[in-house]
Short mmCIF file of C-alpha atoms in Angstrom, two decimals:
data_model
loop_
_atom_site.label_atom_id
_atom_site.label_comp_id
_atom_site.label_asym_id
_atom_site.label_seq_id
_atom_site.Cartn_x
_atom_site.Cartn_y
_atom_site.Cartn_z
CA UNK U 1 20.20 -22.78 -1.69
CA UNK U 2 20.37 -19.57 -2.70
CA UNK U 3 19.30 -17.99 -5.89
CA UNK U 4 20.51 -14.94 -7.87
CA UNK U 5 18.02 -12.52 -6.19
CA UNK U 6 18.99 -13.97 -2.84
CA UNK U 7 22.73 -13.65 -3.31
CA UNK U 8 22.79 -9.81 -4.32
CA UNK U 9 20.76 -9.25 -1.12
CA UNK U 10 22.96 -11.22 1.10
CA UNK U 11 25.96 -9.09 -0.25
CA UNK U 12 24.04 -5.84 0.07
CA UNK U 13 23.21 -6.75 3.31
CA UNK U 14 27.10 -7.61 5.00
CA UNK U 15 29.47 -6.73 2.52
CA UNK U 16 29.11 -3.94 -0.29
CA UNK U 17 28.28 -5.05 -3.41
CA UNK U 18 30.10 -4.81 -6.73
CA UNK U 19 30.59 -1.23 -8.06
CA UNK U 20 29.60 0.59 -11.48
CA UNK U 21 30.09 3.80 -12.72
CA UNK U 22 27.20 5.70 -12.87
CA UNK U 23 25.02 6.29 -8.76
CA UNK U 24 22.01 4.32 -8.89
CA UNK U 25 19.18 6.23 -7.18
CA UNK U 26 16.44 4.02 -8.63
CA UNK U 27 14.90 1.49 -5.50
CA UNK U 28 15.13 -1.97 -5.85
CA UNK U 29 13.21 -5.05 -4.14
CA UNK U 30 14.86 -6.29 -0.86
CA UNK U 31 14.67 -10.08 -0.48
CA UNK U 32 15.76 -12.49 1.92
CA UNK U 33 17.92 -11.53 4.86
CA UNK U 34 21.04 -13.13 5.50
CA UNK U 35 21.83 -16.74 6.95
CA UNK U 36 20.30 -17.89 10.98
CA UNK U 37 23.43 -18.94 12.12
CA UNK U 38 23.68 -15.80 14.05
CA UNK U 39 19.55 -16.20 15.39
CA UNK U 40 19.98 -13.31 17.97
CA UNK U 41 18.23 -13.76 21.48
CA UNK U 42 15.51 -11.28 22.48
CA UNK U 43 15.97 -7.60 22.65
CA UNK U 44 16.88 -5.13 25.89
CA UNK U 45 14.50 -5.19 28.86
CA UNK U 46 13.31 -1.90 29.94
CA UNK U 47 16.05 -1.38 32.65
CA UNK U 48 17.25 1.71 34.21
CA UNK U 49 20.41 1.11 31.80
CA UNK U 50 18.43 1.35 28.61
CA UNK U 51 15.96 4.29 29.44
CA UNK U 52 16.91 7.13 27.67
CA UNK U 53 18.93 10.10 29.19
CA UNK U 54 16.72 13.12 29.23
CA UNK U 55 16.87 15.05 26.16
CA UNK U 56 16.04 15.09 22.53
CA UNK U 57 14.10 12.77 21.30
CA UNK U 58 15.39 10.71 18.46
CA UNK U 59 13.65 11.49 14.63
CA UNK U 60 13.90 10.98 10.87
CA UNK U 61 14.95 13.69 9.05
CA UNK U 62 15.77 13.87 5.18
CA UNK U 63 19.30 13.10 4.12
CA UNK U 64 20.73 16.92 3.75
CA UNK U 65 22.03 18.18 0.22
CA UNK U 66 25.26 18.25 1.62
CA UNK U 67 25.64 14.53 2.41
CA UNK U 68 23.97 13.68 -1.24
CA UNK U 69 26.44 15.93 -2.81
CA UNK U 70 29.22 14.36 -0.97
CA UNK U 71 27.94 10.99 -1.45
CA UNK U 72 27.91 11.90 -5.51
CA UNK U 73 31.70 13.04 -4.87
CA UNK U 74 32.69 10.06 -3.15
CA UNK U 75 32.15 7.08 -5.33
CA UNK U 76 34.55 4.94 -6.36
CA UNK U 77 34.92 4.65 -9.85
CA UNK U 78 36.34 1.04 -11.41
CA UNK U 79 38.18 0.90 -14.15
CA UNK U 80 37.83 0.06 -17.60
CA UNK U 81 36.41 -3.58 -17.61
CA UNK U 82 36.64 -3.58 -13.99
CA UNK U 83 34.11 -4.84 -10.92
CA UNK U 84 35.24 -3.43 -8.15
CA UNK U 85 33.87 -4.66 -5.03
CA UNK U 86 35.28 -2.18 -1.53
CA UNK U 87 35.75 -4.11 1.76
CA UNK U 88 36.95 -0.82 3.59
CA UNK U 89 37.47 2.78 3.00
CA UNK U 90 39.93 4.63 4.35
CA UNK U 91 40.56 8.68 5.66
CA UNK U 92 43.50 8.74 3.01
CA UNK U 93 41.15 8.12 0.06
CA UNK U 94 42.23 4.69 -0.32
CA UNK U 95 39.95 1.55 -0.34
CA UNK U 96 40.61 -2.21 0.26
CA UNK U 97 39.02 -4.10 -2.89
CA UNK U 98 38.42 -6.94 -4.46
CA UNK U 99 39.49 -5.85 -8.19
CA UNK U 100 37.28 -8.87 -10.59
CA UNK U 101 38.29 -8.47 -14.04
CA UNK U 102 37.24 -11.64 -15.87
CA UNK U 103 39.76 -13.48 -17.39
CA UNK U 104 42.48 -11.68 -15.54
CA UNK U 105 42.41 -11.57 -11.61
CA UNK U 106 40.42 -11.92 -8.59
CA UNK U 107 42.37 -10.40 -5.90
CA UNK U 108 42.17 -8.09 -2.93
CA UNK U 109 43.93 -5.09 -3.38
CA UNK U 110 45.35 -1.61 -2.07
CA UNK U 111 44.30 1.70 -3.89
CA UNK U 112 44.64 4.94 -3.95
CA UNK U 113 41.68 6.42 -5.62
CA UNK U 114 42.96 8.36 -8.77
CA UNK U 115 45.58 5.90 -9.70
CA UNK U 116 44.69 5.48 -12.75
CA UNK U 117 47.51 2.72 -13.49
CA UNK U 118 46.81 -0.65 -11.67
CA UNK U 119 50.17 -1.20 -11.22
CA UNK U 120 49.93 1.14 -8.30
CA UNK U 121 47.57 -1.42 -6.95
CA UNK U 122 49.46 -3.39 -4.48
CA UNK U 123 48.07 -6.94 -4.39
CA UNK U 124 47.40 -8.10 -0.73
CA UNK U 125 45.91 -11.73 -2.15
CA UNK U 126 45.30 -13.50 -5.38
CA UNK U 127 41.96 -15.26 -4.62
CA UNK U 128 42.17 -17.00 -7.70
CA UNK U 129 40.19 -16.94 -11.22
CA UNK U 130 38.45 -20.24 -10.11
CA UNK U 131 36.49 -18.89 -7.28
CA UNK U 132 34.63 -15.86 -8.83
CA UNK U 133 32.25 -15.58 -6.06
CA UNK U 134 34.63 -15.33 -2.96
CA UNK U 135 34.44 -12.39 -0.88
CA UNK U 136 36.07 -10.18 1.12
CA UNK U 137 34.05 -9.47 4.66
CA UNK U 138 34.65 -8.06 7.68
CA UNK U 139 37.91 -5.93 6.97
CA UNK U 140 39.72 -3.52 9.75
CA UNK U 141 42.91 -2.21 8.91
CA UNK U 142 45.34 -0.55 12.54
CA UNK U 143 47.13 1.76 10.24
CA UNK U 144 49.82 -1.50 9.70
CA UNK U 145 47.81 -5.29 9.87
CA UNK U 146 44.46 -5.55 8.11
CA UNK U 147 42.67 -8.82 9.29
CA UNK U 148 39.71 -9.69 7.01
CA UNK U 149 37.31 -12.79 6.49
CA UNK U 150 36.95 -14.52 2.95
CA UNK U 151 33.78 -16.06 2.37
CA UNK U 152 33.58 -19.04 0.06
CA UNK U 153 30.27 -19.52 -0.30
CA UNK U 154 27.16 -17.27 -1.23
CA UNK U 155 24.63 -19.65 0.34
CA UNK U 156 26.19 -19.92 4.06
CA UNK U 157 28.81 -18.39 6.50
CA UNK U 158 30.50 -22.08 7.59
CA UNK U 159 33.05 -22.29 4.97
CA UNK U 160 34.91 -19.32 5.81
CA UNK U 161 38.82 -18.21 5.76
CA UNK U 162 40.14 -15.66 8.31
CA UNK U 163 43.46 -13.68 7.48
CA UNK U 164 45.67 -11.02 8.91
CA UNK U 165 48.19 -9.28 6.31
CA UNK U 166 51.30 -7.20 7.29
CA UNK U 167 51.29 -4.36 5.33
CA UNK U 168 55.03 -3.59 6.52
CA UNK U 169 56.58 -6.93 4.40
CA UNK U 170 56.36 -8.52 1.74
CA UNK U 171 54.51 -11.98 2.91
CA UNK U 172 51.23 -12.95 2.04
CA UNK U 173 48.49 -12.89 4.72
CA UNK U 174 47.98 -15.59 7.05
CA UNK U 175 45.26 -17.45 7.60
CA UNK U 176 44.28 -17.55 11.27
CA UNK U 177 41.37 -19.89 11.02
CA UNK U 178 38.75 -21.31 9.13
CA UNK U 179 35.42 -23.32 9.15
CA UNK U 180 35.34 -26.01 11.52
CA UNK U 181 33.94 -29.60 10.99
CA UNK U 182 31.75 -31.12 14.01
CA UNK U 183 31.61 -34.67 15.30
CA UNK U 184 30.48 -36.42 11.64
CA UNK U 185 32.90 -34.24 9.32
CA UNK U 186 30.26 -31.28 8.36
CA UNK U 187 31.30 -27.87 8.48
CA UNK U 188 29.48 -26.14 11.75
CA UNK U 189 27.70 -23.11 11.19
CA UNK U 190 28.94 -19.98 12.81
CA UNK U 191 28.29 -16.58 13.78
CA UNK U 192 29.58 -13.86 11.85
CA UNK U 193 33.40 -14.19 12.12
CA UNK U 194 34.03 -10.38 12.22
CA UNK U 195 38.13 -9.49 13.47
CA UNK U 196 38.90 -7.35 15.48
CA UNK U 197 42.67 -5.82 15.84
CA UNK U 198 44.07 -4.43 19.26
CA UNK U 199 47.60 -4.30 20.91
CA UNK U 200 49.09 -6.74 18.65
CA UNK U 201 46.22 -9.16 18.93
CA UNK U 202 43.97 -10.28 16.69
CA UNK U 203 40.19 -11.46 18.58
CA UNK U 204 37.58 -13.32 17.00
CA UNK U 205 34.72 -15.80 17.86
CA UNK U 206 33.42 -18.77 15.98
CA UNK U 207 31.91 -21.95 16.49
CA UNK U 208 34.86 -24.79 17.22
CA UNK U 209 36.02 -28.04 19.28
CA UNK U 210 33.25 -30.09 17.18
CA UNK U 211 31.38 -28.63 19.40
CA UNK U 212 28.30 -27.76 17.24
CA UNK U 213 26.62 -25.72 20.39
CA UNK U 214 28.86 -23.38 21.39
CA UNK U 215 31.59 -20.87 20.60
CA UNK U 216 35.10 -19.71 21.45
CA UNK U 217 36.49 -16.38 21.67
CA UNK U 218 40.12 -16.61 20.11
CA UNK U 219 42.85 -14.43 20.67
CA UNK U 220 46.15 -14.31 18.14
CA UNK U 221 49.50 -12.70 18.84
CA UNK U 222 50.38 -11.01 15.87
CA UNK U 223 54.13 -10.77 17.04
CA UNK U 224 54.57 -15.20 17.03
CA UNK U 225 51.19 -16.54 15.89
CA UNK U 226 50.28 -17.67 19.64
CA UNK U 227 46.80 -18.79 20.22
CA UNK U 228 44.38 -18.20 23.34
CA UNK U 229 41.11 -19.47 23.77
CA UNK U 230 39.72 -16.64 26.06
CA UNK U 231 36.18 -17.84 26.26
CA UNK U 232 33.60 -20.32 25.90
CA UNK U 233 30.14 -20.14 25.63
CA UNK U 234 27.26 -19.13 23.44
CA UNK U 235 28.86 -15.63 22.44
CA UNK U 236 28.65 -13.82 19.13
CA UNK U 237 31.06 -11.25 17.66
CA UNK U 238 33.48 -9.06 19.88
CA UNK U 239 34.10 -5.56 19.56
CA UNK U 240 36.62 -3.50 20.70
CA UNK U 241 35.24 -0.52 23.22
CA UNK U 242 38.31 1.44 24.39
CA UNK U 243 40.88 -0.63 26.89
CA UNK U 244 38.00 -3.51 26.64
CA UNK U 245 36.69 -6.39 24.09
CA UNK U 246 32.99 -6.47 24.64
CA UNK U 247 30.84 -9.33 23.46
CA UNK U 248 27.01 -10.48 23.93
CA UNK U 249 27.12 -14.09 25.98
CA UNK U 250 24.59 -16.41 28.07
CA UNK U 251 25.36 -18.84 30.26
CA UNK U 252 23.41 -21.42 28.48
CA UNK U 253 21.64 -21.93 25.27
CA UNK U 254 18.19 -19.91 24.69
CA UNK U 255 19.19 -17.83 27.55
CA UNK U 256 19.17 -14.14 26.86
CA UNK U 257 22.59 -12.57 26.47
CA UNK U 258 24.11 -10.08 28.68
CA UNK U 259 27.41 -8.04 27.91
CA UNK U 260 30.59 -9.19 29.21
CA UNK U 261 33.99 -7.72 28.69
CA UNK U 262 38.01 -8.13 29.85
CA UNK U 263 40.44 -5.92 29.72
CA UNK U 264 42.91 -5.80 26.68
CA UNK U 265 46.33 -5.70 28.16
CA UNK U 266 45.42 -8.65 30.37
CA UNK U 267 42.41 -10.52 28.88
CA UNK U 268 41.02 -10.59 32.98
CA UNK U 269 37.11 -10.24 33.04
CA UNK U 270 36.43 -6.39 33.85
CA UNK U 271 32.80 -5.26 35.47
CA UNK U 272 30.71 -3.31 33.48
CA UNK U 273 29.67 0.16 34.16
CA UNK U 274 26.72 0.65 35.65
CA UNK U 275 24.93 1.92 32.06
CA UNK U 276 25.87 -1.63 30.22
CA UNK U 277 25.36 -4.09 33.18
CA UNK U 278 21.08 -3.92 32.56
CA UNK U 279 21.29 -4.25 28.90
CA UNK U 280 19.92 -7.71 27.81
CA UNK U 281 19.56 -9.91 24.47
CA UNK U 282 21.47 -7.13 22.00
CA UNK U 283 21.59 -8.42 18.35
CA UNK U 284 24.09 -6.86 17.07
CA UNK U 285 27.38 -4.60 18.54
CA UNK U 286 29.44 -1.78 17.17
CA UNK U 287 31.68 0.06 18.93
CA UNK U 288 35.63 2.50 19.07
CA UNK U 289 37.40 4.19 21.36
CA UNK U 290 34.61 5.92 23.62
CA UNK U 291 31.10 4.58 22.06
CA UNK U 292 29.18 1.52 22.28
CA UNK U 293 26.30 0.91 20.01
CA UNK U 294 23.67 -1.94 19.82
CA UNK U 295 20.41 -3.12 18.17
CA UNK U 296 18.04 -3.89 21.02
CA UNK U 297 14.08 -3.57 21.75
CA UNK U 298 11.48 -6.01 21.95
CA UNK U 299 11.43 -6.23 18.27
CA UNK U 300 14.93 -5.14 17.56
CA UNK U 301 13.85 -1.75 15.92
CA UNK U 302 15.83 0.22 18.28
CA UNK U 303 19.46 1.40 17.87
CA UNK U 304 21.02 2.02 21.39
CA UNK U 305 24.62 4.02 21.84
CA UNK U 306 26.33 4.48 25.56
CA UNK U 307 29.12 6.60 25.38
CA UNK U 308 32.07 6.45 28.62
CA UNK U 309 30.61 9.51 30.65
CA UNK U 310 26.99 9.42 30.50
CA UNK U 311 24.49 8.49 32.80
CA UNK U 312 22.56 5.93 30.75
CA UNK U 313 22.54 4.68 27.44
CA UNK U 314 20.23 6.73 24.80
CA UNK U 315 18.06 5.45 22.19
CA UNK U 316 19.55 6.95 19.07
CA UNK U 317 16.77 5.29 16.63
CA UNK U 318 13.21 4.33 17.31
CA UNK U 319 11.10 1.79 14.57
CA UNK U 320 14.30 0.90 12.59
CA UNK U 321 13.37 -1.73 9.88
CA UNK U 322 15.50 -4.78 10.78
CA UNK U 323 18.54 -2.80 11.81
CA UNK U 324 21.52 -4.98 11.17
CA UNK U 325 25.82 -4.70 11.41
CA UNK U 326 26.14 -1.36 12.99
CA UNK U 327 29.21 0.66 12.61
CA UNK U 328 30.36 3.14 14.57
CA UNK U 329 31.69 6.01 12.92
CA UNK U 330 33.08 8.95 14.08
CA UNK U 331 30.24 10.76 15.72
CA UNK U 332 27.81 8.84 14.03
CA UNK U 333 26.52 5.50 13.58
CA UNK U 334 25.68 3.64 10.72
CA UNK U 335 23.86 0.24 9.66
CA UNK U 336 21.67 -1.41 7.33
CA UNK U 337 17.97 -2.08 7.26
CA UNK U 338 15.66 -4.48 5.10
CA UNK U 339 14.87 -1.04 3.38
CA UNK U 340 18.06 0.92 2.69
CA UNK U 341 20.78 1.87 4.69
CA UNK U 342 20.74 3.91 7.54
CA UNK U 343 23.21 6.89 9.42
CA UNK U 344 22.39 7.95 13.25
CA UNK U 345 23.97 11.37 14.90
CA UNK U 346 25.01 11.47 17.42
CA UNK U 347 25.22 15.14 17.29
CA UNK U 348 21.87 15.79 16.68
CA UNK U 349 20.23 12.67 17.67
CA UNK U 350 18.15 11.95 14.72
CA UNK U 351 18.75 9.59 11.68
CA UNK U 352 18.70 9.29 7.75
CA UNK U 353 18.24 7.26 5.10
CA UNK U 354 21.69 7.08 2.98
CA UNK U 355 20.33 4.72 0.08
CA UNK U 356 17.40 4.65 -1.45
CA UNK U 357 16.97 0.89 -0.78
CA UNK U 358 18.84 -1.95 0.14
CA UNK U 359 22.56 -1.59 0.15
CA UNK U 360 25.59 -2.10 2.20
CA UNK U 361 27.74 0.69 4.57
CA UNK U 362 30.99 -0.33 6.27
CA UNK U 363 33.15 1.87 8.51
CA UNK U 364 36.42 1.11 11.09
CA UNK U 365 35.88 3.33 13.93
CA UNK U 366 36.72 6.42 12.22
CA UNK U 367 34.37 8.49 9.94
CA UNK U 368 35.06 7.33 7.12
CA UNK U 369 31.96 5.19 5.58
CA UNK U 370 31.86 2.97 2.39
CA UNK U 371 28.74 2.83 0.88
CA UNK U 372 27.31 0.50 -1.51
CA UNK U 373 24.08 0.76 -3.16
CA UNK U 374 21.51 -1.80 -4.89
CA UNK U 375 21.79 -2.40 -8.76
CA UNK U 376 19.55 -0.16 -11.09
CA UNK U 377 18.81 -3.13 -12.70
CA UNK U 378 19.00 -7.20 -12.64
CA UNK U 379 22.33 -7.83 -14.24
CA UNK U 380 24.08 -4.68 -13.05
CA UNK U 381 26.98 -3.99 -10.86
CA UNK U 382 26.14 -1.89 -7.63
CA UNK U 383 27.81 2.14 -7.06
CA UNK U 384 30.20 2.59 -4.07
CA UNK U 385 31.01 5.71 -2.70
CA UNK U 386 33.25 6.62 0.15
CA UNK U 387 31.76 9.38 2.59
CA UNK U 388 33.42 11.05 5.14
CA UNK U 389 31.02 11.84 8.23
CA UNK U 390 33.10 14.70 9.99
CA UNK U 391 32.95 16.40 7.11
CA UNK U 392 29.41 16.44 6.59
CA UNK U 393 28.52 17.63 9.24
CA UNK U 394 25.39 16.73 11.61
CA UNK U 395 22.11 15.80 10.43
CA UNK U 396 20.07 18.44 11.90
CA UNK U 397 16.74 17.70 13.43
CA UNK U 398 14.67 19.33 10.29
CA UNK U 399 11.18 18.92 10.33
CA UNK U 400 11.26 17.07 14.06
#
């Protein structure tokens, strides 16, 4: 199903694809966008909750020197007959890879960038030397458990592993679930199976039960590998938004979505604040402690954020190209686009371009970003590069 072209997309597009050692810059052709399993329902209607707060108006600006120079500074180098391939950056300069080098291994690791001997790599899983084109998706890391999804396939998301690793032991990660079959033995497709941890837990939705037309939202007790089925519907991925898990549901198929939510300690239903209870049909969520962020519109161009406090939710981006996986990060909020990736302030309320063209940016909550960026050229490995958004400091609102 899917060709070369089509498969460096796909990982440009989720994941971040493999690294090299020089920063491409060069733009490349952006082809197909990922798998339909995850066909999201129409955008936001113009309710009172998705009107814009008065204030500034959201813009484009350039990307500032100072986040190109610290872009430069922040990649992530492989080593010597090395593809190294970063499922999450962290704030201690470390990075959760997949370390390819032919012949040798094909495993996730730990590293500390500068180690310059990988026997300071510790080895969270061997994926094996017969599956070359597994990868590692969907990482978060608590500062102890990092729960992650493998995917086994370049041409679809149903043949997935998911997997939560103690970092505190010595065992080898678990696997909490995996690809389902339906009624007549076929793996079901899915929506993104995207972890998230909190409290102990591990959450997650897929598609399950043989049940080809709808989806569960899991929970997983870290401490004795208990299972809850918390939900059942026509959901896509939860996030985690403070004391809640927040997920887009309908109560029937081809309805639009609305947000729903329960509380964390108890896994009750909570009610929305007023600001969230409007918003209709969001693709896609992001969210951490205090910020929720969602693709919305009638064309779902827009990039939405709500933060605990205000009085409605602001459009942070207007006319986005595609806008897909958002990340919230720090005081910013990042995703990627069918043109390049993209970075939203929050502090300034206007948004960049981070890559050229296509790529891939990942981030946990803090500010922290991984990005990836397109090949220079067919055949080539992609540049990663870790960037830390505090740091950088706001956008500005240049030329607005």
């Amino acid at each position: 199903m899917a060709t070369s072209g089509s498969r460096s997309v796909r990982r440009a597009a989720y994941g971040l694809v493999a690294s090299a050692v020089l920063l491409a810059s060069g733009a490349c052709s952006a082809g197909s966008t990922p798998g339909t399993s995850d066909a999201p329902a129409p955008g936001p209607t113009p309710t009172a909750a998705t009107v814009a707060a008065e204030g500034t108006t959201p813009c484009t600006v350039e990307l500032p020197q100072g986040w190109g120079a610290a872009l430069d500074e922040g990649v992530v180098a492989p080593r010597a007959g090395e593809t190294l391939t970063v499922a999450l950056g962290l704030a201690d300069r470390s990075v959760f890879a997949v370390s390819d080098v032919p012949g040798v291994r094909h495993a996730l690791v730990w590293r500390h960038l500068g180690a310059a001997d990988a026997t300071a790599d510790r080895v969270v899983a061997d994926l094996g030397l017969d599956h070359p084109e597994w990868q590692v998706l969907g990482a978060t890391f608590d500062g102890r458990y990092l729960a992650y999804r493998v995917d086994r396939s370049y041409s679809g998301f149903e043949d997935f592993g998911l997997y939560v690793w103690d970092s505190q032991g010595d065992a080898a990660p678990v696997e909490v679930a995996h690809g389902e079959p339906d009624a007549q033995g076929q793996l079901m497709q899915t929506p993104f199976v995207d972890p998230v941890l909190a409290d102990g837990w591990l959450y997650w939705t897929q598609t399950r039960d043989a049940d080809p037309g709808r989806t569960v939202l899991s929970g997983y007790r870290l401490a004795d590998g208990h299972v809850e089925r918390l939900s059942r519907g026509f959901g896509r991925a939860p996030v985690r938004f403070g004391a809640w898990l927040v997920w887009a549901d309908s109560d029937a198929a081809g309805q639009t979505s609305g947000l729903r939510a329960i509380d964390l300690a108890t896994h009750a239903p909570v009610d929305l604040p007023a600001p969230l209870a409007g918003v209709r049909g969001p693709y896609y969520l992001a969210a951490d402690a205090g910020t929720l962020a969602w693709v919305g519109g009638e064309q779902g161009r827009q990039v939405w954020v709500w933060r605990d406090g205000w009085p409605a939710a602001r459009l942070l981006a207007d006319g986005a190209q595609a806008p897909q996986f958002p990340r919230v990060a720090g005081d910013t909020v990042v995703w990627t686009g069918e043109d390049a990736t993209w970075v939203g302030d929050l502090r300034s309320f206007s948004d960049a371009r981070l890559t050229p063209s296509y790529g891939g940016v990942w981030a946990d909550g803090g500010p922290v970003v991984a990005v990836g960026y397109a090949p220079a050229d067919k055949g080539q490995d992609s540049v990663q590069a870790l960037l830390d958004t505090d740091a950088a400091g706001p956008l500005g609102r240049a030329g607005c």
